[in-house]
């Protein structure tokens, strides 16, 4: 499945190591596979909530590897990416019977790569992909989390986030990228535990570097404070980590970026590809 391969310049600093998972789910809702960003459902009803043109399914993650045939390093990168894609395909086939259609919920700090890795996972598993933040935006009719915070409040956003997770919890065969703060409400864990929860654990320094590089416009919790982008991001992320750290440990599986990097001999965690991370995630459920 070369389409689901390391897609692999999807992010300049993609993320993630590992642990264990397990759990049963209730209810049943099967989406057809193979949805793309261009293929949208006109109306999607989740529980009592109605969203128009809600994006269903994972975007086709194409193999996009820029390498020069003239350079051996480029060829090595290409071969490594293809190898990772084949490994991910094989491992996903092994784990599908265990999943038995259960949803996968990715939790972790902002910038940890939940969306990027989630799309690759959904593609290779034949699941559909949802970003809970996007569903909240569609539900309230404001297409920016930062704007929702500004016009209403964080509490308003969290209330709608819980409604979205409640609706998704009755479904099957989904990979859901949750917002960084979804873990703070115990009720959200009740919904997510209907499936399998995976914590993408990324060092704060790596997160701060990545967020500083792409900007903080879409990060409402990082709009305050002074200093350069990296320092401001690192300080706020440290505070959030203290507040949420214990909650993240409720996840069924932990995927540690530092662990994977050490195992693969990388000096910089940003050298990891999304596909390498996805491989670790499908290895965990057993």
PDB file of N, CA and C in Angstrom, residues 229-283:
ATOM      1  N   UNK A 229       8.598  33.120  19.618  1.00  0.00           N
ATOM      2  CA  UNK A 229       7.611  32.049  19.437  1.00  0.00           C
ATOM      3  C   UNK A 229       7.970  30.739  20.146  1.00  0.00           C
ATOM      4  N   UNK A 230       9.252  30.343  20.083  1.00  0.00           N
ATOM      5  CA  UNK A 230       9.636  29.082  20.706  1.00  0.00           C
ATOM      6  C   UNK A 230       9.475  29.146  22.222  1.00  0.00           C
ATOM      7  N   UNK A 231       9.991  30.220  22.833  1.00  0.00           N
ATOM      8  CA  UNK A 231       9.927  30.357  24.290  1.00  0.00           C
ATOM      9  C   UNK A 231       8.489  30.421  24.768  1.00  0.00           C
ATOM     10  N   UNK A 232       7.657  31.204  24.062  1.00  0.00           N
ATOM     11  CA  UNK A 232       6.255  31.338  24.442  1.00  0.00           C
ATOM     12  C   UNK A 232       5.544  29.983  24.353  1.00  0.00           C
ATOM     13  N   UNK A 233       5.827  29.262  23.270  1.00  0.00           N
ATOM     14  CA  UNK A 233       5.197  27.949  23.102  1.00  0.00           C
ATOM     15  C   UNK A 233       5.666  26.975  24.171  1.00  0.00           C
ATOM     16  N   UNK A 234       6.953  26.967  24.453  1.00  0.00           N
ATOM     17  CA  UNK A 234       7.505  26.010  25.415  1.00  0.00           C
ATOM     18  C   UNK A 234       6.952  26.260  26.820  1.00  0.00           C
ATOM     19  N   UNK A 235       6.865  27.530  27.210  1.00  0.00           N
ATOM     20  CA  UNK A 235       6.352  27.871  28.545  1.00  0.00           C
ATOM     21  C   UNK A 235       4.902  27.426  28.694  1.00  0.00           C
ATOM     22  N   UNK A 236       4.087  27.726  27.686  1.00  0.00           N
ATOM     23  CA  UNK A 236       2.671  27.367  27.771  1.00  0.00           C
ATOM     24  C   UNK A 236       2.482  25.852  27.701  1.00  0.00           C
ATOM     25  N   UNK A 237       3.253  25.191  26.850  1.00  0.00           N
ATOM     26  CA  UNK A 237       3.156  23.738  26.742  1.00  0.00           C
ATOM     27  C   UNK A 237       3.552  23.064  28.051  1.00  0.00           C
ATOM     28  N   UNK A 238       4.524  23.633  28.733  1.00  0.00           N
ATOM     29  CA  UNK A 238       4.950  23.080  30.019  1.00  0.00           C
ATOM     30  C   UNK A 238       3.820  23.160  31.039  1.00  0.00           C
ATOM     31  N   UNK A 239       3.120  24.281  31.047  1.00  0.00           N
ATOM     32  CA  UNK A 239       1.985  24.447  31.958  1.00  0.00           C
ATOM     33  C   UNK A 239       0.871  23.456  31.623  1.00  0.00           C
ATOM     34  N   UNK A 240       0.563  23.339  30.328  1.00  0.00           N
ATOM     35  CA  UNK A 240      -0.491  22.421  29.902  1.00  0.00           C
ATOM     36  C   UNK A 240      -0.117  20.979  30.216  1.00  0.00           C
ATOM     37  N   UNK A 241       1.147  20.661  30.068  1.00  0.00           N
ATOM     38  CA  UNK A 241       1.616  19.306  30.350  1.00  0.00           C
ATOM     39  C   UNK A 241       1.417  18.959  31.821  1.00  0.00           C
ATOM     40  N   UNK A 242       1.671  19.923  32.699  1.00  0.00           N
ATOM     41  CA  UNK A 242       1.470  19.697  34.126  1.00  0.00           C
ATOM     42  C   UNK A 242      -0.014  19.470  34.434  1.00  0.00           C
ATOM     43  N   UNK A 243      -0.870  20.188  33.719  1.00  0.00           N
ATOM     44  CA  UNK A 243      -2.309  20.086  33.963  1.00  0.00           C
ATOM     45  C   UNK A 243      -2.904  18.800  33.390  1.00  0.00           C
ATOM     46  N   UNK A 244      -2.369  18.348  32.261  1.00  0.00           N
ATOM     47  CA  UNK A 244      -2.971  17.228  31.535  1.00  0.00           C
ATOM     48  C   UNK A 244      -2.175  15.932  31.594  1.00  0.00           C
ATOM     49  N   UNK A 245      -0.940  16.021  32.071  1.00  0.00           N
ATOM     50  CA  UNK A 245      -0.061  14.858  32.032  1.00  0.00           C
ATOM     51  C   UNK A 245      -0.660  13.595  32.614  1.00  0.00           C
ATOM     52  N   UNK A 246      -1.272  13.699  33.787  1.00  0.00           N
ATOM     53  CA  UNK A 246      -1.850  12.529  34.433  1.00  0.00           C
ATOM     54  C   UNK A 246      -3.030  11.990  33.636  1.00  0.00           C
ATOM     55  N   UNK A 247      -3.804  12.898  33.035  1.00  0.00           N
ATOM     56  CA  UNK A 247      -4.978  12.480  32.269  1.00  0.00           C
ATOM     57  C   UNK A 247      -4.566  11.653  31.052  1.00  0.00           C
ATOM     58  N   UNK A 248      -3.460  12.026  30.409  1.00  0.00           N
ATOM     59  CA  UNK A 248      -3.020  11.291  29.228  1.00  0.00           C
ATOM     60  C   UNK A 248      -2.680   9.840  29.561  1.00  0.00           C
ATOM     61  N   UNK A 249      -2.267   9.591  30.782  1.00  0.00           N
ATOM     62  CA  UNK A 249      -1.886   8.228  31.158  1.00  0.00           C
ATOM     63  C   UNK A 249      -3.088   7.286  31.243  1.00  0.00           C
ATOM     64  N   UNK A 250      -4.305   7.821  31.112  1.00  0.00           N
ATOM     65  CA  UNK A 250      -5.495   6.968  31.083  1.00  0.00           C
ATOM     66  C   UNK A 250      -5.626   6.209  29.770  1.00  0.00           C
ATOM     67  N   UNK A 251      -4.844   6.602  28.779  1.00  0.00           N
ATOM     68  CA  UNK A 251      -4.952   5.969  27.461  1.00  0.00           C
ATOM     69  C   UNK A 251      -4.588   4.492  27.540  1.00  0.00           C
ATOM     70  N   UNK A 252      -5.185   3.694  26.654  1.00  0.00           N
ATOM     71  CA  UNK A 252      -4.906   2.269  26.612  1.00  0.00           C
ATOM     72  C   UNK A 252      -3.478   1.990  26.158  1.00  0.00           C
ATOM     73  N   UNK A 253      -2.943   2.863  25.312  1.00  0.00           N
ATOM     74  CA  UNK A 253      -1.590   2.668  24.787  1.00  0.00           C
ATOM     75  C   UNK A 253      -0.845   3.994  24.769  1.00  0.00           C
ATOM     76  N   UNK A 254       0.437   3.920  25.021  1.00  0.00           N
ATOM     77  CA  UNK A 254       1.296   5.108  24.967  1.00  0.00           C
ATOM     78  C   UNK A 254       2.323   4.915  23.857  1.00  0.00           C
ATOM     79  N   UNK A 255       2.429   5.922  22.996  1.00  0.00           N
ATOM     80  CA  UNK A 255       3.387   5.875  21.897  1.00  0.00           C
ATOM     81  C   UNK A 255       4.414   6.976  22.150  1.00  0.00           C
ATOM     82  N   UNK A 256       5.635   6.566  22.493  1.00  0.00           N
ATOM     83  CA  UNK A 256       6.672   7.511  22.897  1.00  0.00           C
ATOM     84  C   UNK A 256       7.616   7.845  21.751  1.00  0.00           C
ATOM     85  N   UNK A 257       7.662   9.100  21.409  1.00  0.00           N
ATOM     86  CA  UNK A 257       8.551   9.565  20.349  1.00  0.00           C
ATOM     87  C   UNK A 257      10.007   9.283  20.688  1.00  0.00           C
ATOM     88  N   UNK A 258      10.369   9.556  21.936  1.00  0.00           N
ATOM     89  CA  UNK A 258      11.759   9.359  22.345  1.00  0.00           C
ATOM     90  C   UNK A 258      12.160   7.895  22.233  1.00  0.00           C
ATOM     91  N   UNK A 259      11.248   7.001  22.579  1.00  0.00           N
ATOM     92  CA  UNK A 259      11.548   5.575  22.512  1.00  0.00           C
ATOM     93  C   UNK A 259      11.804   5.141  21.075  1.00  0.00           C
ATOM     94  N   UNK A 260      10.947   5.556  20.162  1.00  0.00           N
ATOM     95  CA  UNK A 260      11.121   5.170  18.756  1.00  0.00           C
ATOM     96  C   UNK A 260      12.425   5.727  18.203  1.00  0.00           C
ATOM     97  N   UNK A 261      12.685   7.006  18.505  1.00  0.00           N
ATOM     98  CA  UNK A 261      13.902   7.629  17.998  1.00  0.00           C
ATOM     99  C   UNK A 261      15.142   6.884  18.490  1.00  0.00           C
ATOM    100  N   UNK A 262      15.127   6.502  19.761  1.00  0.00           N
ATOM    101  CA  UNK A 262      16.264   5.770  20.317  1.00  0.00           C
ATOM    102  C   UNK A 262      16.416   4.411  19.650  1.00  0.00           C
ATOM    103  N   UNK A 263      15.300   3.720  19.414  1.00  0.00           N
ATOM    104  CA  UNK A 263      15.338   2.412  18.783  1.00  0.00           C
ATOM    105  C   UNK A 263      15.855   2.490  17.356  1.00  0.00           C
ATOM    106  N   UNK A 264      15.553   3.577  16.675  1.00  0.00           N
ATOM    107  CA  UNK A 264      15.971   3.722  15.282  1.00  0.00           C
ATOM    108  C   UNK A 264      17.294   4.458  15.130  1.00  0.00           C
ATOM    109  N   UNK A 265      17.888   4.851  16.240  1.00  0.00           N
ATOM    110  CA  UNK A 265      19.190   5.500  16.198  1.00  0.00           C
ATOM    111  C   UNK A 265      19.175   6.923  15.698  1.00  0.00           C
ATOM    112  N   UNK A 266      18.053   7.625  15.862  1.00  0.00           N
ATOM    113  CA  UNK A 266      17.959   9.020  15.428  1.00  0.00           C
ATOM    114  C   UNK A 266      18.381   9.955  16.554  1.00  0.00           C
ATOM    115  N   UNK A 267      19.217  10.919  16.220  1.00  0.00           N
ATOM    116  CA  UNK A 267      19.610  11.907  17.207  1.00  0.00           C
ATOM    117  C   UNK A 267      18.557  12.982  17.373  1.00  0.00           C
ATOM    118  N   UNK A 268      17.710  13.155  16.370  1.00  0.00           N
ATOM    119  CA  UNK A 268      16.670  14.173  16.392  1.00  0.00           C
ATOM    120  C   UNK A 268      15.328  13.479  16.199  1.00  0.00           C
ATOM    121  N   UNK A 269      14.412  13.670  17.132  1.00  0.00           N
ATOM    122  CA  UNK A 269      13.112  13.009  17.041  1.00  0.00           C
ATOM    123  C   UNK A 269      12.341  13.429  15.797  1.00  0.00           C
ATOM    124  N   UNK A 270      12.674  14.600  15.252  1.00  0.00           N
ATOM    125  CA  UNK A 270      11.974  15.069  14.064  1.00  0.00           C
ATOM    126  C   UNK A 270      12.363  14.278  12.821  1.00  0.00           C
ATOM    127  N   UNK A 271      13.332  13.401  12.937  1.00  0.00           N
ATOM    128  CA  UNK A 271      13.719  12.573  11.798  1.00  0.00           C
ATOM    129  C   UNK A 271      12.733  11.443  11.556  1.00  0.00           C
ATOM    130  N   UNK A 272      11.860  11.183  12.519  1.00  0.00           N
ATOM    131  CA  UNK A 272      10.882  10.106  12.373  1.00  0.00           C
ATOM    132  C   UNK A 272       9.809  10.483  11.355  1.00  0.00           C
ATOM    133  N   UNK A 273       9.398   9.521  10.543  1.00  0.00           N
ATOM    134  CA  UNK A 273       8.334   9.757   9.574  1.00  0.00           C
ATOM    135  C   UNK A 273       6.983   9.388  10.187  1.00  0.00           C
ATOM    136  N   UNK A 274       5.904   9.945   9.651  1.00  0.00           N
ATOM    137  CA  UNK A 274       4.575   9.567  10.152  1.00  0.00           C
ATOM    138  C   UNK A 274       4.316   8.080  10.014  1.00  0.00           C
ATOM    139  N   UNK A 275       4.841   7.473   8.962  1.00  0.00           N
ATOM    140  CA  UNK A 275       4.611   6.043   8.767  1.00  0.00           C
ATOM    141  C   UNK A 275       5.321   5.217   9.831  1.00  0.00           C
ATOM    142  N   UNK A 276       6.542   5.615  10.210  1.00  0.00           N
ATOM    143  CA  UNK A 276       7.251   4.902  11.273  1.00  0.00           C
ATOM    144  C   UNK A 276       6.454   4.973  12.563  1.00  0.00           C
ATOM    145  N   UNK A 277       5.829   6.102  12.792  1.00  0.00           N
ATOM    146  CA  UNK A 277       5.004   6.284  13.982  1.00  0.00           C
ATOM    147  C   UNK A 277       3.754   5.409  13.902  1.00  0.00           C
ATOM    148  N   UNK A 278       3.125   5.404  12.745  1.00  0.00           N
ATOM    149  CA  UNK A 278       1.918   4.600  12.562  1.00  0.00           C
ATOM    150  C   UNK A 278       2.208   3.116  12.757  1.00  0.00           C
ATOM    151  N   UNK A 279       3.394   2.675  12.337  1.00  0.00           N
ATOM    152  CA  UNK A 279       3.776   1.282  12.519  1.00  0.00           C
ATOM    153  C   UNK A 279       3.772   0.928  14.000  1.00  0.00           C
ATOM    154  N   UNK A 280       4.330   1.806  14.825  1.00  0.00           N
ATOM    155  CA  UNK A 280       4.362   1.561  16.269  1.00  0.00           C
ATOM    156  C   UNK A 280       2.949   1.485  16.841  1.00  0.00           C
ATOM    157  N   UNK A 281       2.053   2.308  16.300  1.00  0.00           N
ATOM    158  CA  UNK A 281       0.691   2.314  16.823  1.00  0.00           C
ATOM    159  C   UNK A 281      -0.043   1.011  16.510  1.00  0.00           C
ATOM    160  N   UNK A 282       0.127   0.496  15.299  1.00  0.00           N
ATOM    161  CA  UNK A 282      -0.593  -0.736  14.984  1.00  0.00           C
ATOM    162  C   UNK A 282       0.054  -1.946  15.649  1.00  0.00           C
ATOM    163  N   UNK A 283       1.284  -1.794  16.118  1.00  0.00           N
ATOM    164  CA  UNK A 283       1.945  -2.894  16.821  1.00  0.00           C
ATOM    165  C   UNK A 283       1.377  -3.071  18.222  1.00  0.00           C
TER     166      UNK A 283
END
